[in-house]
Tab-separated table of C-alpha atoms and ligand atoms in Angstrom:
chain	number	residue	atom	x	y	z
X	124	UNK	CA	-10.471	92.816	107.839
X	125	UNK	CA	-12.786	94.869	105.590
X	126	UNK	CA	-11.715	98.320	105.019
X	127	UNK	CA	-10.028	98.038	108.440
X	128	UNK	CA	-13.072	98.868	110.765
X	129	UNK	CA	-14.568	96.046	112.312
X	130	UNK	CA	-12.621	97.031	115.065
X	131	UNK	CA	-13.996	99.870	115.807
X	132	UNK	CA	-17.210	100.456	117.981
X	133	UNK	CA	-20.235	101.474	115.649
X	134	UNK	CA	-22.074	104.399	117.011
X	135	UNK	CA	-25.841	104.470	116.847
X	136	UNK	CA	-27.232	108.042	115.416
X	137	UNK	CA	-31.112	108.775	115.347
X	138	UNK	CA	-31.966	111.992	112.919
X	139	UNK	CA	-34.802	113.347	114.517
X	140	UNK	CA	-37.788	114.181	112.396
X	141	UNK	CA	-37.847	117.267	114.179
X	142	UNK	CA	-34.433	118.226	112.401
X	143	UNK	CA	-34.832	116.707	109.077
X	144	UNK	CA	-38.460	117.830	108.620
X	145	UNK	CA	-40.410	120.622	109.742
X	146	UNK	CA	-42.784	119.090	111.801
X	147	UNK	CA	-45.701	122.030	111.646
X	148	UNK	CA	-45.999	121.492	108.030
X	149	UNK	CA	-46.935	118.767	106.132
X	150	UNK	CA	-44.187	116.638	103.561
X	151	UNK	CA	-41.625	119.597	104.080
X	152	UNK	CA	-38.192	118.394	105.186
X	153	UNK	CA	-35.345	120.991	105.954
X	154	UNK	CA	-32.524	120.474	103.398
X	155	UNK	CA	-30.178	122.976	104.987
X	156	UNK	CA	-30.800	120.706	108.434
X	157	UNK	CA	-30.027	117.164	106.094
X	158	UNK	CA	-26.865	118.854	104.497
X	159	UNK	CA	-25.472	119.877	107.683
X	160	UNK	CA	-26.154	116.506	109.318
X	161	UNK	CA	-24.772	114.853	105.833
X	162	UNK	CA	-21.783	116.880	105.905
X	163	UNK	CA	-20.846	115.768	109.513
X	164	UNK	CA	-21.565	112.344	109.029
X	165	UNK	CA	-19.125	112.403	106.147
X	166	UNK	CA	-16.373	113.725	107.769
X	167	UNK	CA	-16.572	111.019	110.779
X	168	UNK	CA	-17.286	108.421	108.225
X	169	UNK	CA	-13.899	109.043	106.473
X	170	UNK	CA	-12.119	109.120	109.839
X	171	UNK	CA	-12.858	105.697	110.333
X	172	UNK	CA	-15.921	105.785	112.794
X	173	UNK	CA	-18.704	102.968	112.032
X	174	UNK	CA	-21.932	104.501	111.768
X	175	UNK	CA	-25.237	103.530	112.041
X	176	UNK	CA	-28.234	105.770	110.636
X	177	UNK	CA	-32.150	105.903	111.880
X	178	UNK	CA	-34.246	108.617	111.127
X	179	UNK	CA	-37.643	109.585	112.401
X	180	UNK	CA	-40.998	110.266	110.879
X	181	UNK	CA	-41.384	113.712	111.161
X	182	UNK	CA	-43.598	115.597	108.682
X	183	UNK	CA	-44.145	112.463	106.608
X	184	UNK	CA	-44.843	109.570	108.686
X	185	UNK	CA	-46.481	111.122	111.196
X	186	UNK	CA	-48.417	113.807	109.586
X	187	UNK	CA	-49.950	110.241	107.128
X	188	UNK	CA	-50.508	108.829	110.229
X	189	UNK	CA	-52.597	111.673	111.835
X	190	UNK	CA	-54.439	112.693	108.567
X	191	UNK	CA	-55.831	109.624	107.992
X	192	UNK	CA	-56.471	108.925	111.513
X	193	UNK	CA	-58.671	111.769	111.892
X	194	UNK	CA	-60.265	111.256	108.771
X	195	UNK	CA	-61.530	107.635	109.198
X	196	UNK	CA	-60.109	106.522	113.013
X	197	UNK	CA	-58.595	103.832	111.911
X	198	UNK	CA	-55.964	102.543	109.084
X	199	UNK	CA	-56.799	99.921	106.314
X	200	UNK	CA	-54.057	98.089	104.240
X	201	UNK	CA	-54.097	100.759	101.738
X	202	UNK	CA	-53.583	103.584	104.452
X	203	UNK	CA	-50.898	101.404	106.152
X	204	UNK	CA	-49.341	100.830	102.455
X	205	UNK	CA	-48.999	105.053	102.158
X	206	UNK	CA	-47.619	105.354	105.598
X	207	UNK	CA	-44.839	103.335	104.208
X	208	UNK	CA	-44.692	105.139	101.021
X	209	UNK	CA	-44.685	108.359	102.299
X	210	UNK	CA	-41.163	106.859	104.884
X	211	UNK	CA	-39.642	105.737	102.472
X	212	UNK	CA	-40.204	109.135	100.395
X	213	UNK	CA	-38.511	110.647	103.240
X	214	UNK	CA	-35.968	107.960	103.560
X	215	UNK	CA	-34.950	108.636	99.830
X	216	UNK	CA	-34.644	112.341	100.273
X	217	UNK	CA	-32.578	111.823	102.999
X	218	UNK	CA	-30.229	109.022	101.467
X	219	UNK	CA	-29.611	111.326	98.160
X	220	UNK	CA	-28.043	114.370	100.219
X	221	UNK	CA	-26.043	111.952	101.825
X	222	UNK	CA	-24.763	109.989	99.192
X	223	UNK	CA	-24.180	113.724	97.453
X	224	UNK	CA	-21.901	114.040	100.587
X	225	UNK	CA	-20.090	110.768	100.129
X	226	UNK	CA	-21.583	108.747	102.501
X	227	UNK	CA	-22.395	105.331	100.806
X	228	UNK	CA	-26.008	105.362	102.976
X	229	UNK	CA	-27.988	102.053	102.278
X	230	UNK	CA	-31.685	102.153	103.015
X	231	UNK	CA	-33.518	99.318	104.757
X	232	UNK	CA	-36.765	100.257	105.432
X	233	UNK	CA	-37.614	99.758	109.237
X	234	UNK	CA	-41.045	97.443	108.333
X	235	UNK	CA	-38.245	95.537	106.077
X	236	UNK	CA	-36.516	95.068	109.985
X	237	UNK	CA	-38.937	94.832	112.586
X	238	UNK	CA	-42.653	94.014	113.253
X	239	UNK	CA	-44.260	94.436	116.109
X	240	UNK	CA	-43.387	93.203	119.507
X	241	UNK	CA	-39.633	94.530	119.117
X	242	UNK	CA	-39.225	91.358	116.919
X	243	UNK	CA	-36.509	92.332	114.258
X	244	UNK	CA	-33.546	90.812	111.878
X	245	UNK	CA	-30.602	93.143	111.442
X	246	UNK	CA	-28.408	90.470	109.801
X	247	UNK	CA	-28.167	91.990	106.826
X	248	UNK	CA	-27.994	95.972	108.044
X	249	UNK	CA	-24.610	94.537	109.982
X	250	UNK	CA	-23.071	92.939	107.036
X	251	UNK	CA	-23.723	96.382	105.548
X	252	UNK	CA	-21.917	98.052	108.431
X	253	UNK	CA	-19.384	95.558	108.568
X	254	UNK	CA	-18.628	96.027	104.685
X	255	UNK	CA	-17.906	99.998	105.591
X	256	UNK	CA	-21.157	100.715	104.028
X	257	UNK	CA	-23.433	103.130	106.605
X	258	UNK	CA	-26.869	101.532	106.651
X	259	UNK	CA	-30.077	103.472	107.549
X	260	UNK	CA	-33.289	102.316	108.854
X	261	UNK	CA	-35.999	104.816	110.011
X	262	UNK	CA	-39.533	104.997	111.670
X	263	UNK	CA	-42.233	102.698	110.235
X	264	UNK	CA	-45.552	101.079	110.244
X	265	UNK	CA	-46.141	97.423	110.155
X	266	UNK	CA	-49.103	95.637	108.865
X	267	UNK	CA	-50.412	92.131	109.873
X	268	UNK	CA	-54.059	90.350	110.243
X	269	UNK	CA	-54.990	92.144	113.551
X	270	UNK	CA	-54.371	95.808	112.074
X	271	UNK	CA	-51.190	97.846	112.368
X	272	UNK	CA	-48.677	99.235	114.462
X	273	UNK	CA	-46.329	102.041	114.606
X	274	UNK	CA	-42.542	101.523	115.268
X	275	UNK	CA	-41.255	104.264	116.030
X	276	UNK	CA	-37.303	105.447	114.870
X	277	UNK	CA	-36.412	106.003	118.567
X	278	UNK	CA	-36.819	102.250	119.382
X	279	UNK	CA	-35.501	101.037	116.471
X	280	UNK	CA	-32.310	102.896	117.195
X	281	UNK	CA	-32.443	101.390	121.202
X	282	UNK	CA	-33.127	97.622	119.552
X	283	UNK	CA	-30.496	98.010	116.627
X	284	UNK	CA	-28.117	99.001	119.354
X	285	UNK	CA	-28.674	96.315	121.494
X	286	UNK	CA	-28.385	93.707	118.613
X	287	UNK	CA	-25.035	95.395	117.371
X	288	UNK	CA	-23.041	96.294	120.662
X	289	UNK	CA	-23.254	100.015	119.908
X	290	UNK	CA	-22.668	101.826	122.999
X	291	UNK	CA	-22.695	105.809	121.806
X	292	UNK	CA	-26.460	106.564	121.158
X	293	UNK	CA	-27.099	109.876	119.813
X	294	UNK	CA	-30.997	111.212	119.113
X	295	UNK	CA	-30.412	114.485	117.398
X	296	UNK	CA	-33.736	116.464	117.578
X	297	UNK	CA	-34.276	120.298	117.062
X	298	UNK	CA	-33.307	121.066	120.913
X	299	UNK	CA	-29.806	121.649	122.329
X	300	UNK	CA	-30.926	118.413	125.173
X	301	UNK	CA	-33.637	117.681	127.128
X	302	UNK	CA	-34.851	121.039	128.727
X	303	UNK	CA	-36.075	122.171	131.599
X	304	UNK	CA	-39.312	124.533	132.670
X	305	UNK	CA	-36.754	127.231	132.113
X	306	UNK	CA	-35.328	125.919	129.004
X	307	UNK	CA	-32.378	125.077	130.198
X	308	UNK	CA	-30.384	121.779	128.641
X	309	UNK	CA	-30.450	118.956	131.473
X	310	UNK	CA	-26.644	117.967	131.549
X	311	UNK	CA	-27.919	114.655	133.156
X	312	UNK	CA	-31.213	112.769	133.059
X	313	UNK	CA	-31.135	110.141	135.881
X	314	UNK	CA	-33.931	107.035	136.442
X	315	UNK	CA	-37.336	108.432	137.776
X	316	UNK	CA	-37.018	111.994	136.568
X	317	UNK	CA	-39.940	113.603	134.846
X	318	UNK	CA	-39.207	115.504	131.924
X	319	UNK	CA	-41.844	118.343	131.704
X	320	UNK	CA	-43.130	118.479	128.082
X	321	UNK	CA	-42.629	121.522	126.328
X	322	UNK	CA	-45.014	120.980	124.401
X	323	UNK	CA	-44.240	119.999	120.202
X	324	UNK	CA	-44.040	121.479	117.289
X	325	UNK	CA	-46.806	119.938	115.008
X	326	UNK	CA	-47.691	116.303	114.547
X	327	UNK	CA	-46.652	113.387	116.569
X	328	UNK	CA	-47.597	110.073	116.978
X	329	UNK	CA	-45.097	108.200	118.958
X	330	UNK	CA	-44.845	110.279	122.441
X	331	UNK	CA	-42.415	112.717	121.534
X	332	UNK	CA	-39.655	114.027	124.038
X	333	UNK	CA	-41.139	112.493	126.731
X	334	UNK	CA	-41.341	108.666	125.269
X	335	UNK	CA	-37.836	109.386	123.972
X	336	UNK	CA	-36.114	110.124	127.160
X	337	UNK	CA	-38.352	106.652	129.478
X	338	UNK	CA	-37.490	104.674	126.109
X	339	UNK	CA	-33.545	105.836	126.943
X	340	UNK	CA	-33.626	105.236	130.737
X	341	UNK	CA	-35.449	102.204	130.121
X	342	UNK	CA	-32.463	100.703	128.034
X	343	UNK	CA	-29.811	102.248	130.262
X	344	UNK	CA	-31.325	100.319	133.213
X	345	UNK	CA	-29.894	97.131	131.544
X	346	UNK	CA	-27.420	98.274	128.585
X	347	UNK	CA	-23.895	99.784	128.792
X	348	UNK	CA	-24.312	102.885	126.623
X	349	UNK	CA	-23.680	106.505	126.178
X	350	UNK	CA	-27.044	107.920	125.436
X	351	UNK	CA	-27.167	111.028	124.342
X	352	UNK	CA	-30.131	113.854	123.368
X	353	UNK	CA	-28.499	116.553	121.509
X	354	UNK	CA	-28.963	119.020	118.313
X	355	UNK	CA	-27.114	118.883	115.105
X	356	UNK	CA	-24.140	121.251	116.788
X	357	UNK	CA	-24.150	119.024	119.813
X	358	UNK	CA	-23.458	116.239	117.645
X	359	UNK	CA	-20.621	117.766	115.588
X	360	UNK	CA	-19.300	118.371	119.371
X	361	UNK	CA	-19.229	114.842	120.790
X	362	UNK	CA	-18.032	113.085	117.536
X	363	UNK	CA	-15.085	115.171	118.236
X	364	UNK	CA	-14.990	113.967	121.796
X	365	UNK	CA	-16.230	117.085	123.397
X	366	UNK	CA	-19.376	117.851	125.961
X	367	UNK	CA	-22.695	118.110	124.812
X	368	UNK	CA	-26.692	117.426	125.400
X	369	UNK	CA	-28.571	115.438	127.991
X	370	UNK	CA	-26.997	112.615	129.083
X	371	UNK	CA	-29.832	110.065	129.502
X	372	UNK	CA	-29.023	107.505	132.363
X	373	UNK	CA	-26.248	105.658	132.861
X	374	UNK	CA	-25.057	106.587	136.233
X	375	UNK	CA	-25.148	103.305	137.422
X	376	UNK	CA	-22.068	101.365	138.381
X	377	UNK	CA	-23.274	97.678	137.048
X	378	UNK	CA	-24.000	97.169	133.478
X	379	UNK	CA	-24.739	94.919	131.292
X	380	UNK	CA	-23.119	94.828	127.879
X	381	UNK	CA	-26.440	94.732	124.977
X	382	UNK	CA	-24.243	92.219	122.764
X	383	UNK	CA	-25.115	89.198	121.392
X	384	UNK	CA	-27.625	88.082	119.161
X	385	UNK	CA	-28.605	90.340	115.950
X	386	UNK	CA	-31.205	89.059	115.902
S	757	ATP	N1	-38.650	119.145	127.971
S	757	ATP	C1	-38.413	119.154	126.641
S	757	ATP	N2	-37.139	119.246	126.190
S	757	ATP	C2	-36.874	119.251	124.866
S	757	ATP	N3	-37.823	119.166	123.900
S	757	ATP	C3	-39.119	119.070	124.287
S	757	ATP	C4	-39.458	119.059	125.669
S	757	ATP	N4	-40.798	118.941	125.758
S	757	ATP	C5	-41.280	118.902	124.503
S	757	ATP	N5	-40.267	118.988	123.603
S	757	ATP	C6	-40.454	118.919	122.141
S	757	ATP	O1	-40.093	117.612	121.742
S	757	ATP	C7	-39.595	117.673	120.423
S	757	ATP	C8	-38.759	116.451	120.156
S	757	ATP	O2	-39.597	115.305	120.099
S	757	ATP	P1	-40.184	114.824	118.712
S	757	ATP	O3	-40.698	113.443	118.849
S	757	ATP	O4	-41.091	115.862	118.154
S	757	ATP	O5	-38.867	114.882	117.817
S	757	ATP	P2	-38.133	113.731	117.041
S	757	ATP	O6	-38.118	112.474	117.812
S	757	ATP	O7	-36.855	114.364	116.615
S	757	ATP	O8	-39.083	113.571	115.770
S	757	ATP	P3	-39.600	112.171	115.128
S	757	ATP	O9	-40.470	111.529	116.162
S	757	ATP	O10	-40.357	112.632	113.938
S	757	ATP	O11	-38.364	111.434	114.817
S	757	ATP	C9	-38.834	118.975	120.354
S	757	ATP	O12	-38.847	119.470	119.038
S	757	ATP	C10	-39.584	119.869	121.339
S	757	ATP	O13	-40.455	120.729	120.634
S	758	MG	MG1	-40.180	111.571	118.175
């Protein structure tokens, strides 16, 4: 037994890039956002919960993406090469205010994980976990002879939690849940329901709101999980064990359990 946890369920937590970052403006992120979010994380962490970290792209992946996108149409190795740079800028940012907090964060950067066609290795993010370290892996871009592709943090956290058994998924993003015409926070999003888009706050190359919530009900077609859409004080409120966000799926009886391979 390693610090006494591998008991305990590891919970899968995707920081938004529209929470860490400000979206609208390019290679800004929001430190007040990260210490919150660092500070929480902490206090769970030293309770005992296993956590697992992914972060999104927000103002640095995705604004890279765009700019050079609608400079040239299309991304060369050097272009792909910056993406990554400018992730793992983020990812660095991010990682110091945590480790400030006391969580011992360990980066893997996601194009270190996965390349395209959802095929990834988390063998050595687990032994992390498993050592009571909290690993991290975030948004990416992946480079190979027929050009690149985008991975985007919000499958990365549905993949990761298949390959560990995690079965509390939490995307904190800058909104309360999922929200309605009226703005009101959808307390349950079931299988076949269309979530009107709101439109976004800046750049976005991975679908936004609206990929986030069919990725979700995808998974919770097949996986046993608690999948959550929340903000940062939703997420201080269901570590606790309280009520809080969109509920995405899940209101199936059958399930199957997303264990096994980590690979
Ligand atoms: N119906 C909706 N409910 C909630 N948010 C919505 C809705 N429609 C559009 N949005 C927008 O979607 C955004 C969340 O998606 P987005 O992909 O921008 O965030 P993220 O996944 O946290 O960021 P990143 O992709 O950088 O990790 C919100 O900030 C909001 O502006
Ligand atoms: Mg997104």
């Amino acid at each position: 037994m390693i610090h006494g946890k591998e008991l305990v369920e590891p919970i899968v937590i995707k920081l938004g890039g529209s929470v860490i970052t400000f979206k609208d403006n390019p290679y800004t992120v929001n430190e007040e956002a990260i210490k919150r979010l660092a500070g929480i994380i902490y206090e769970n962490y030293k309770a005992g919960k296993r956590i697992v970290l992914v972060h999104g792209g927000g103002s640095f992946g995705h604004v890279a993406v765009s700019e050079i996108d609608e400079k040239k149409g299309i991304l060369d190795a050097v272009d792909v090469a910056y993406v990554q740079y400018r992730m793992l800028q983020l990812a660095t940012i991010v990682g110091k205010a945590f480790i400030n907090a006391g969580v011992p964060v360990t980066i893997y950067p996601g194009h270190v994980l996965c390349r395209k066609e959802a095929r990834c290795n988390f063998d050595l993010l687990y032994e992390d976990l498993e050592n009571g370290l909290v690993p991290m892996t975030y948004g990416d871009i992946v480079y190979d002879d027929r050009g690149y592709t985008i991975i985007s943090g919000d499958d990365i956290a549905l993949w990761l939690s298949s390959a560990i058994g995690a079965r509390k998924i939490y995307f904190v993003t800058s909104e309360p849940g999922v929200l309605d015409e009226k703005g009101n926070v959808i307390k349950r999003v079931s299988a076949g329901e269309q979530v009107v888009d709101l439109g976004g706050r800046g750049y976005d190359v991975t679908g936004g709101m609206k990929r986030k919530v069919d990725a979700a009900l995808e998974y919770s077609s097949s996986h046993d999980a608690e999948i959550r859409i929340l903000d940062i004080n939703g997420l201080e409120k269901v570590l606790r064990g309280e009520e809080a966000g969109s509920v995405i799926g899940g209101d199936k009886a059958k399930r199957r359990v997303g264990r096994g391979s980590r690979k």
